[in-house]
mmCIF file of C-alpha atoms in Angstrom:
data_model
loop_
_atom_site.group_PDB
_atom_site.id
_atom_site.type_symbol
_atom_site.label_atom_id
_atom_site.label_comp_id
_atom_site.label_asym_id
_atom_site.label_seq_id
_atom_site.Cartn_x
_atom_site.Cartn_y
_atom_site.Cartn_z
ATOM 1 C CA MET A 1 211.107 33.282 327.374
ATOM 2 C CA PRO A 2 209.508 30.002 328.456
ATOM 3 C CA ASN A 3 211.841 27.003 327.005
ATOM 4 C CA ALA A 4 210.704 24.971 324.095
ATOM 5 C CA SER A 5 209.481 22.111 326.303
ATOM 6 C CA ALA A 6 206.925 24.190 327.848
ATOM 7 C CA MET A 7 205.672 25.512 324.873
ATOM 8 C CA GLN A 8 202.919 23.592 322.794
ATOM 9 C CA GLU A 9 204.804 21.523 320.131
ATOM 10 C CA PRO A 10 203.510 22.383 316.387
ATOM 11 C CA GLN A 11 202.516 19.720 314.190
ATOM 12 C CA LEU A 12 203.518 19.152 310.836
ATOM 13 C CA ASN A 13 201.549 17.081 307.934
ATOM 14 C CA GLY A 14 203.979 15.325 306.614
ATOM 15 C CA SER A 15 203.190 12.582 303.661
ATOM 16 C CA ASN A 16 202.059 9.817 305.427
ATOM 17 C CA GLY A 17 201.166 10.803 308.974
ATOM 18 C CA LEU A 18 202.160 13.680 311.715
ATOM 19 C CA ALA A 19 205.372 15.024 312.236
ATOM 20 C CA LYS A 20 206.334 16.848 315.637
ATOM 21 C CA VAL A 21 208.860 19.531 315.803
ATOM 22 C CA SER A 22 210.720 19.984 319.386
ATOM 23 C CA ASN A 23 213.912 21.709 319.961
ATOM 24 C CA GLY A 24 215.081 21.544 316.514
ATOM 25 C CA ASN A 25 214.528 18.112 315.980
ATOM 26 C CA VAL A 26 211.514 16.098 313.752
ATOM 27 C CA PHE A 27 210.087 12.975 315.298
ATOM 28 C CA ILE A 28 208.668 10.975 312.750
ATOM 29 C CA PRO A 29 205.879 8.624 313.718
ATOM 30 C CA ALA A 30 206.494 4.758 312.486
ATOM 31 C CA SER A 31 203.871 5.033 309.853
ATOM 32 C CA ALA A 32 205.791 7.891 308.180
ATOM 33 C CA GLN A 33 208.933 5.729 308.357
ATOM 34 C CA HIS A 34 210.540 4.309 305.405
ATOM 35 C CA THR A 35 209.387 7.440 302.970
ATOM 36 C CA SER A 36 210.429 11.114 302.271
ATOM 37 C CA ILE A 37 209.357 14.316 303.943
ATOM 38 C CA ASN A 38 210.147 17.448 301.821
ATOM 39 C CA GLY A 39 213.287 15.687 300.048
ATOM 40 C CA TYR A 40 214.469 14.240 303.371
ATOM 41 C CA GLN A 41 214.946 10.467 303.280
ATOM 42 C CA ILE A 42 213.417 8.951 306.542
ATOM 43 C CA ASN A 43 214.284 5.429 307.395
ATOM 44 C CA GLY A 44 214.041 3.734 310.869
ATOM 45 C CA SER A 45 211.987 1.140 312.863
ATOM 46 C CA SER A 46 211.616 2.473 316.093
ATOM 47 C CA GLU A 47 208.578 3.858 317.613
ATOM 48 C CA GLN A 48 209.697 7.431 316.417
ATOM 49 C CA THR A 49 212.539 8.174 314.305
ATOM 50 C CA LYS A 50 214.513 11.686 314.888
ATOM 51 C CA MET A 51 215.387 14.110 312.324
ATOM 52 C CA LYS A 52 217.980 16.346 313.487
ATOM 53 C CA CYS A 53 218.965 19.850 312.552
ATOM 54 C CA THR A 54 222.647 19.911 311.577
ATOM 55 C CA CYS A 55 223.381 23.314 311.955
ATOM 56 C CA GLN A 56 223.050 23.340 315.730
ATOM 57 C CA SER A 57 225.982 24.666 317.753
ATOM 58 C CA GLY A 58 226.860 24.666 321.182
ATOM 59 C CA SER A 59 225.765 28.453 321.738
ATOM 60 C CA ALA A 60 222.304 27.588 320.274
ATOM 61 C CA SER A 61 219.961 26.949 323.355
ATOM 62 C CA SER A 62 216.852 24.676 323.051
ATOM 63 C CA SER A 63 214.644 27.922 323.152
ATOM 64 C CA ASP A 64 216.731 29.687 320.377
ATOM 65 C CA SER A 65 216.533 26.335 318.457
ATOM 66 C CA TYR A 66 212.916 26.148 318.653
ATOM 67 C CA ASN A 67 212.318 29.696 317.524
ATOM 68 C CA ASN A 68 214.658 29.224 314.600
ATOM 69 C CA LYS A 69 217.161 31.680 316.023
ATOM 70 C CA GLY A 70 220.580 31.267 314.708
ATOM 71 C CA HIS A 71 218.646 28.890 311.804
ATOM 72 C CA GLU A 72 218.033 31.471 309.263
ATOM 73 C CA LYS A 73 220.289 29.642 306.444
ATOM 74 C CA CYS A 74 219.135 26.038 307.571
ATOM 75 C CA THR A 75 217.676 24.015 305.007
ATOM 76 C CA PHE A 76 216.148 21.561 307.460
ATOM 77 C CA HIS A 77 214.180 24.470 309.183
ATOM 78 C CA HIS A 78 212.957 26.167 306.544
ATOM 79 C CA ASP A 79 211.804 23.309 304.914
ATOM 80 C CA LEU A 80 210.067 21.323 307.668
ATOM 81 C CA GLU A 81 209.283 24.193 310.597
ATOM 82 C CA LEU A 82 208.618 27.050 308.624
ATOM 83 C CA ASP A 83 206.862 26.862 304.980
ATOM 84 C CA HIS A 84 206.942 22.957 304.578
ATOM 85 C CA LYS A 85 207.839 23.519 300.887
ATOM 86 C CA PRO A 86 210.356 21.464 298.681
ATOM 87 C CA SER A 87 213.163 23.038 297.298
ATOM 88 C CA THR A 88 211.499 23.579 294.036
ATOM 89 C CA ARG A 89 207.737 23.301 293.012
ATOM 90 C CA GLU A 90 208.969 20.812 290.170
ATOM 91 C CA ASP A 91 209.611 18.418 292.708
ATOM 92 C CA LEU A 92 205.869 18.096 293.143
ATOM 93 C CA LEU A 93 205.325 16.956 289.346
ATOM 94 C CA PRO A 94 205.909 13.027 289.550
ATOM 95 C CA LEU A 95 203.552 12.907 292.462
ATOM 96 C CA MET A 96 200.643 15.151 291.246
ATOM 97 C CA SER A 97 201.116 13.457 287.515
ATOM 98 C CA LYS A 98 200.475 10.454 288.998
ATOM 99 C CA SER A 99 197.643 11.389 290.961
ATOM 100 C CA TYR A 100 196.043 12.804 287.586
ATOM 101 C CA ARG A 101 196.724 9.713 286.083
ATOM 102 C CA MET A 102 194.692 7.901 288.786
ATOM 103 C CA LEU A 103 191.941 10.581 288.311
ATOM 104 C CA LEU A 104 192.095 9.681 284.690
ATOM 105 C CA SER A 105 191.828 5.663 285.431
ATOM 106 C CA SER A 106 188.911 6.700 287.974
ATOM 107 C CA LEU A 107 186.490 8.205 284.881
ATOM 108 C CA GLY A 108 187.038 5.217 283.206
ATOM 109 C CA GLU A 109 189.249 6.357 280.667
ATOM 110 C CA ASP A 110 192.455 4.992 278.983
ATOM 111 C CA PRO A 111 195.543 6.632 280.331
ATOM 112 C CA GLU A 112 197.712 4.702 277.952
ATOM 113 C CA ARG A 113 195.797 5.862 274.720
ATOM 114 C CA GLN A 114 197.694 8.179 272.667
ATOM 115 C CA GLY A 115 195.498 11.549 273.456
ATOM 116 C CA LEU A 116 196.127 10.987 277.162
ATOM 117 C CA LEU A 117 199.590 9.780 277.045
ATOM 118 C CA LYS A 118 200.910 13.225 278.393
ATOM 119 C CA THR A 119 197.829 14.885 279.926
ATOM 120 C CA PRO A 120 199.017 13.838 283.538
ATOM 121 C CA GLU A 121 202.097 15.938 283.361
ATOM 122 C CA ARG A 122 200.640 18.717 281.495
ATOM 123 C CA ALA A 123 197.695 18.759 283.881
ATOM 124 C CA ALA A 124 200.115 18.919 286.700
ATOM 125 C CA LYS A 125 202.404 21.794 284.988
ATOM 126 C CA ALA A 126 199.199 23.703 284.491
ATOM 127 C CA MET A 127 197.931 23.500 288.536
ATOM 128 C CA LEU A 128 201.374 24.333 289.507
ATOM 129 C CA PHE A 129 201.189 27.299 287.343
ATOM 130 C CA PHE A 130 197.692 28.218 288.183
ATOM 131 C CA THR A 131 198.817 27.999 291.963
ATOM 132 C CA LYS A 132 201.909 29.786 291.704
ATOM 133 C CA GLY A 133 201.021 32.611 294.008
ATOM 134 C CA TYR A 134 201.816 30.225 297.037
ATOM 135 C CA ASP A 135 205.327 30.579 296.106
ATOM 136 C CA GLN A 136 205.287 34.478 295.910
ATOM 137 C CA SER A 137 205.739 36.774 298.848
ATOM 138 C CA LEU A 138 204.505 40.629 299.070
ATOM 139 C CA GLU A 139 208.118 41.623 299.777
ATOM 140 C CA GLU A 140 209.667 39.947 296.509
ATOM 141 C CA ALA A 141 206.707 41.171 294.336
ATOM 142 C CA LEU A 142 207.071 44.801 295.789
ATOM 143 C CA ASN A 143 210.679 44.708 295.093
ATOM 144 C CA GLY A 144 211.442 47.995 296.626
ATOM 145 C CA ALA A 145 209.042 49.928 294.616
ATOM 146 C CA VAL A 146 207.839 51.950 297.713
ATOM 147 C CA PHE A 147 208.440 55.667 297.053
ATOM 148 C CA ASP A 148 208.378 58.785 299.265
ATOM 149 C CA GLU A 149 206.034 61.448 297.677
ATOM 150 C CA ASP A 150 203.939 64.230 298.992
ATOM 151 C CA HIS A 151 200.767 63.093 297.758
ATOM 152 C CA ASP A 152 197.546 62.811 299.699
ATOM 153 C CA GLU A 153 194.856 62.533 296.990
ATOM 154 C CA MET A 154 193.394 59.016 295.895
ATOM 155 C CA VAL A 155 195.417 56.686 293.390
ATOM 156 C CA LEU A 156 193.115 54.124 291.659
ATOM 157 C CA VAL A 157 194.186 51.363 289.147
ATOM 158 C CA LYS A 158 191.118 49.503 287.860
ATOM 159 C CA ASP A 159 190.129 46.974 285.430
ATOM 160 C CA ILE A 160 193.075 44.435 286.584
ATOM 161 C CA GLU A 161 192.509 41.314 285.123
ATOM 162 C CA MET A 162 192.096 38.258 287.648
ATOM 163 C CA PHE A 163 192.263 34.673 287.179
ATOM 164 C CA SER A 164 191.994 32.346 290.382
ATOM 165 C CA MET A 165 190.528 28.872 291.036
ATOM 166 C CA CYS A 166 187.532 28.174 293.127
ATOM 167 C CA GLU A 167 188.735 26.026 296.206
ATOM 168 C CA HIS A 168 185.339 24.360 296.584
ATOM 169 C CA HIS A 169 185.090 22.984 292.978
ATOM 170 C CA LEU A 170 188.755 23.310 291.762
ATOM 171 C CA VAL A 171 187.459 25.063 288.351
ATOM 172 C CA PRO A 172 188.259 28.561 287.583
ATOM 173 C CA PHE A 173 186.736 31.965 288.221
ATOM 174 C CA TYR A 174 187.915 35.121 286.652
ATOM 175 C CA GLY A 175 187.250 38.887 286.265
ATOM 176 C CA LYS A 176 188.480 42.516 286.923
ATOM 177 C CA VAL A 177 189.826 43.976 290.248
ATOM 178 C CA SER A 178 189.937 47.884 290.940
ATOM 179 C CA ILE A 179 192.194 49.092 293.799
ATOM 180 C CA GLY A 180 192.322 52.462 295.359
ATOM 181 C CA TYR A 181 194.146 54.199 298.228
ATOM 182 C CA LEU A 182 194.959 57.089 300.088
ATOM 183 C CA PRO A 183 198.466 57.763 300.186
ATOM 184 C CA CYS A 184 200.087 58.969 303.451
ATOM 185 C CA LYS A 185 203.512 60.231 302.262
ATOM 186 C CA LYS A 186 204.093 56.799 300.431
ATOM 187 C CA ILE A 187 203.195 55.600 297.018
ATOM 188 C CA LEU A 188 203.394 52.381 295.415
ATOM 189 C CA GLY A 189 204.879 51.439 291.853
ATOM 190 C CA LEU A 190 201.673 51.037 289.672
ATOM 191 C CA SER A 191 202.601 47.558 288.327
ATOM 192 C CA LYS A 192 203.003 46.219 291.953
ATOM 193 C CA LEU A 193 199.199 46.546 292.416
ATOM 194 C CA ALA A 194 198.727 44.210 289.577
ATOM 195 C CA ARG A 195 201.294 41.945 291.049
ATOM 196 C CA ILE A 196 200.031 42.024 294.205
ATOM 197 C CA VAL A 197 196.461 40.582 292.486
ATOM 198 C CA GLU A 198 198.584 37.961 290.866
ATOM 199 C CA ILE A 199 200.004 36.866 294.199
ATOM 200 C CA PHE A 200 196.587 35.986 295.715
ATOM 201 C CA SER A 201 194.592 35.042 293.162
ATOM 202 C CA ARG A 202 197.008 32.419 291.704
ATOM 203 C CA ARG A 203 195.935 30.189 294.565
ATOM 204 C CA LEU A 204 193.100 28.151 295.795
ATOM 205 C CA GLN A 205 190.401 30.974 296.486
ATOM 206 C CA VAL A 206 186.950 32.181 297.261
ATOM 207 C CA GLN A 207 186.264 35.656 296.065
ATOM 208 C CA GLU A 208 185.593 37.189 299.421
ATOM 209 C CA ARG A 209 188.892 36.164 300.859
ATOM 210 C CA LEU A 210 190.880 37.472 297.967
ATOM 211 C CA THR A 211 189.438 40.799 297.976
ATOM 212 C CA LYS A 212 190.326 40.958 301.873
ATOM 213 C CA GLN A 213 193.795 40.037 301.128
ATOM 214 C CA ILE A 214 194.339 42.291 298.444
ATOM 215 C CA ALA A 215 193.356 45.404 300.543
ATOM 216 C CA VAL A 216 195.681 44.187 303.588
ATOM 217 C CA ALA A 217 198.386 43.650 301.253
ATOM 218 C CA VAL A 218 198.312 47.277 300.014
ATOM 219 C CA THR A 219 197.800 48.355 303.524
ATOM 220 C CA GLN A 220 200.995 46.445 304.804
ATOM 221 C CA ALA A 221 203.201 48.098 301.825
ATOM 222 C CA VAL A 222 202.475 51.733 302.153
ATOM 223 C CA GLN A 223 200.512 52.099 305.275
ATOM 224 C CA PRO A 224 197.962 54.573 303.555
ATOM 225 C CA ALA A 225 195.131 56.263 305.163
ATOM 226 C CA GLY A 226 192.730 53.757 303.820
ATOM 227 C CA VAL A 227 192.233 51.009 300.793
ATOM 228 C CA ALA A 228 189.175 50.004 298.633
ATOM 229 C CA VAL A 229 188.925 47.071 296.424
ATOM 230 C CA ILE A 230 186.575 45.888 294.265
ATOM 231 C CA ILE A 231 186.113 42.538 292.553
ATOM 232 C CA GLU A 232 183.856 41.525 289.788
ATOM 233 C CA GLY A 233 184.033 37.814 289.145
ATOM 234 C CA VAL A 234 182.602 35.166 286.963
ATOM 235 C CA HIS A 235 182.860 31.935 288.068
ATOM 236 C CA MET A 236 182.565 28.778 286.171
ATOM 237 C CA CYS A 237 180.985 26.474 289.374
ATOM 238 C CA MET A 238 177.921 28.550 288.476
ATOM 239 C CA VAL A 239 178.372 28.550 284.477
ATOM 240 C CA MET A 240 179.214 25.230 283.609
ATOM 241 C CA ARG A 241 177.485 23.133 286.708
ATOM 242 C CA GLY A 242 175.035 23.840 289.211
ATOM 243 C CA VAL A 243 172.548 26.626 288.510
ATOM 244 C CA GLN A 244 174.418 27.105 285.022
ATOM 245 C CA LYS A 245 173.910 31.030 285.086
ATOM 246 C CA ILE A 246 175.979 32.015 282.417
ATOM 247 C CA ASN A 247 175.274 35.635 282.987
ATOM 248 C CA SER A 248 175.587 35.762 286.533
ATOM 249 C CA LYS A 249 178.406 38.122 288.206
ATOM 250 C CA THR A 250 179.562 38.354 291.339
ATOM 251 C CA VAL A 251 180.537 41.663 293.390
ATOM 252 C CA THR A 252 182.758 41.759 296.480
ATOM 253 C CA SER A 253 184.212 44.821 298.157
ATOM 254 C CA THR A 254 186.811 45.834 301.226
ATOM 255 C CA MET A 255 186.773 49.175 302.472
ATOM 256 C CA LEU A 256 189.573 50.265 305.255
ATOM 257 C CA GLY A 257 190.409 53.168 306.669
ATOM 258 C CA VAL A 258 188.682 56.456 305.515
ATOM 259 C CA PHE A 259 187.200 54.368 302.839
ATOM 260 C CA ARG A 260 185.007 52.505 305.389
ATOM 261 C CA ASP A 261 184.702 55.760 307.330
ATOM 262 C CA ASP A 262 184.411 58.689 305.153
ATOM 263 C CA PRO A 263 180.943 58.214 302.856
ATOM 264 C CA LYS A 264 182.194 60.946 300.369
ATOM 265 C CA THR A 265 185.876 59.323 299.853
ATOM 266 C CA ARG A 266 183.977 56.212 299.384
ATOM 267 C CA GLU A 267 181.337 57.504 296.749
ATOM 268 C CA GLU A 268 184.356 59.078 294.890
ATOM 269 C CA PHE A 269 186.260 55.762 294.408
ATOM 270 C CA LEU A 270 182.924 53.900 293.557
ATOM 271 C CA THR A 271 182.293 56.891 290.732
ATOM 272 C CA LEU A 272 185.962 56.717 289.462
ATOM 273 C CA CYS A 273 185.493 52.654 289.194
ATOM 274 C CA ASN A 274 182.223 53.423 287.129
ATOM 275 C CA ASN A 275 183.575 55.941 284.846
ATOM 276 C CA LYS A 276 184.210 54.208 281.621
#
């Protein structure tokens, strides 16, 4: 395996500039000093300030440090090099609340008036809830609910309620999701299909990508012969702004495996979805 110095160094977006990761170290440019990134206080006056992993031992080589081997429990690596998340999402509330307060002022409102005093904090908490899918993983949602079962006929769960946020306008879209799959000796706990929808819908999204992500997640969970997903959504960016077409609905689908290749299987799925 090539050593770390021969590999391209990843770039991390800090709060005030770009940070570099190299051999288990994070280098912070001068513009980002005297601040904090993901809970780490950064102070220094040199051109670059180095933040060093404290869990390195003599047995860890530079290449191991670079690919995180031996650092599985290292908070430094997992916060800054892997997922760049703070210890809890609540840590984001003060900055988000401040941003909402600035937004209110930009709209010409008085953030100090009675009705708006707690609005910035409430709005920040609401946005964290709307986007809680960023903190959820497929493994956590499944929680081991994959079962060996000699069943090879279609499984369909339809009309799963879905709420999401349009990434283009930051306004909601909502609707219903129908998921079908053809098992190959493994089945998934039925409620886990709804949880998969929650993981990917509770993010900033577009409906087309959301549909594909759900299908791919089911495929990863049980390796079926095929997966089909249909979403019917109402987008507030089309209803309350823009063209303002209140009765419009958007339908997207993803067909994988036999649902794409076999017209009869696809037709069976579509027929079951349309049955009331």
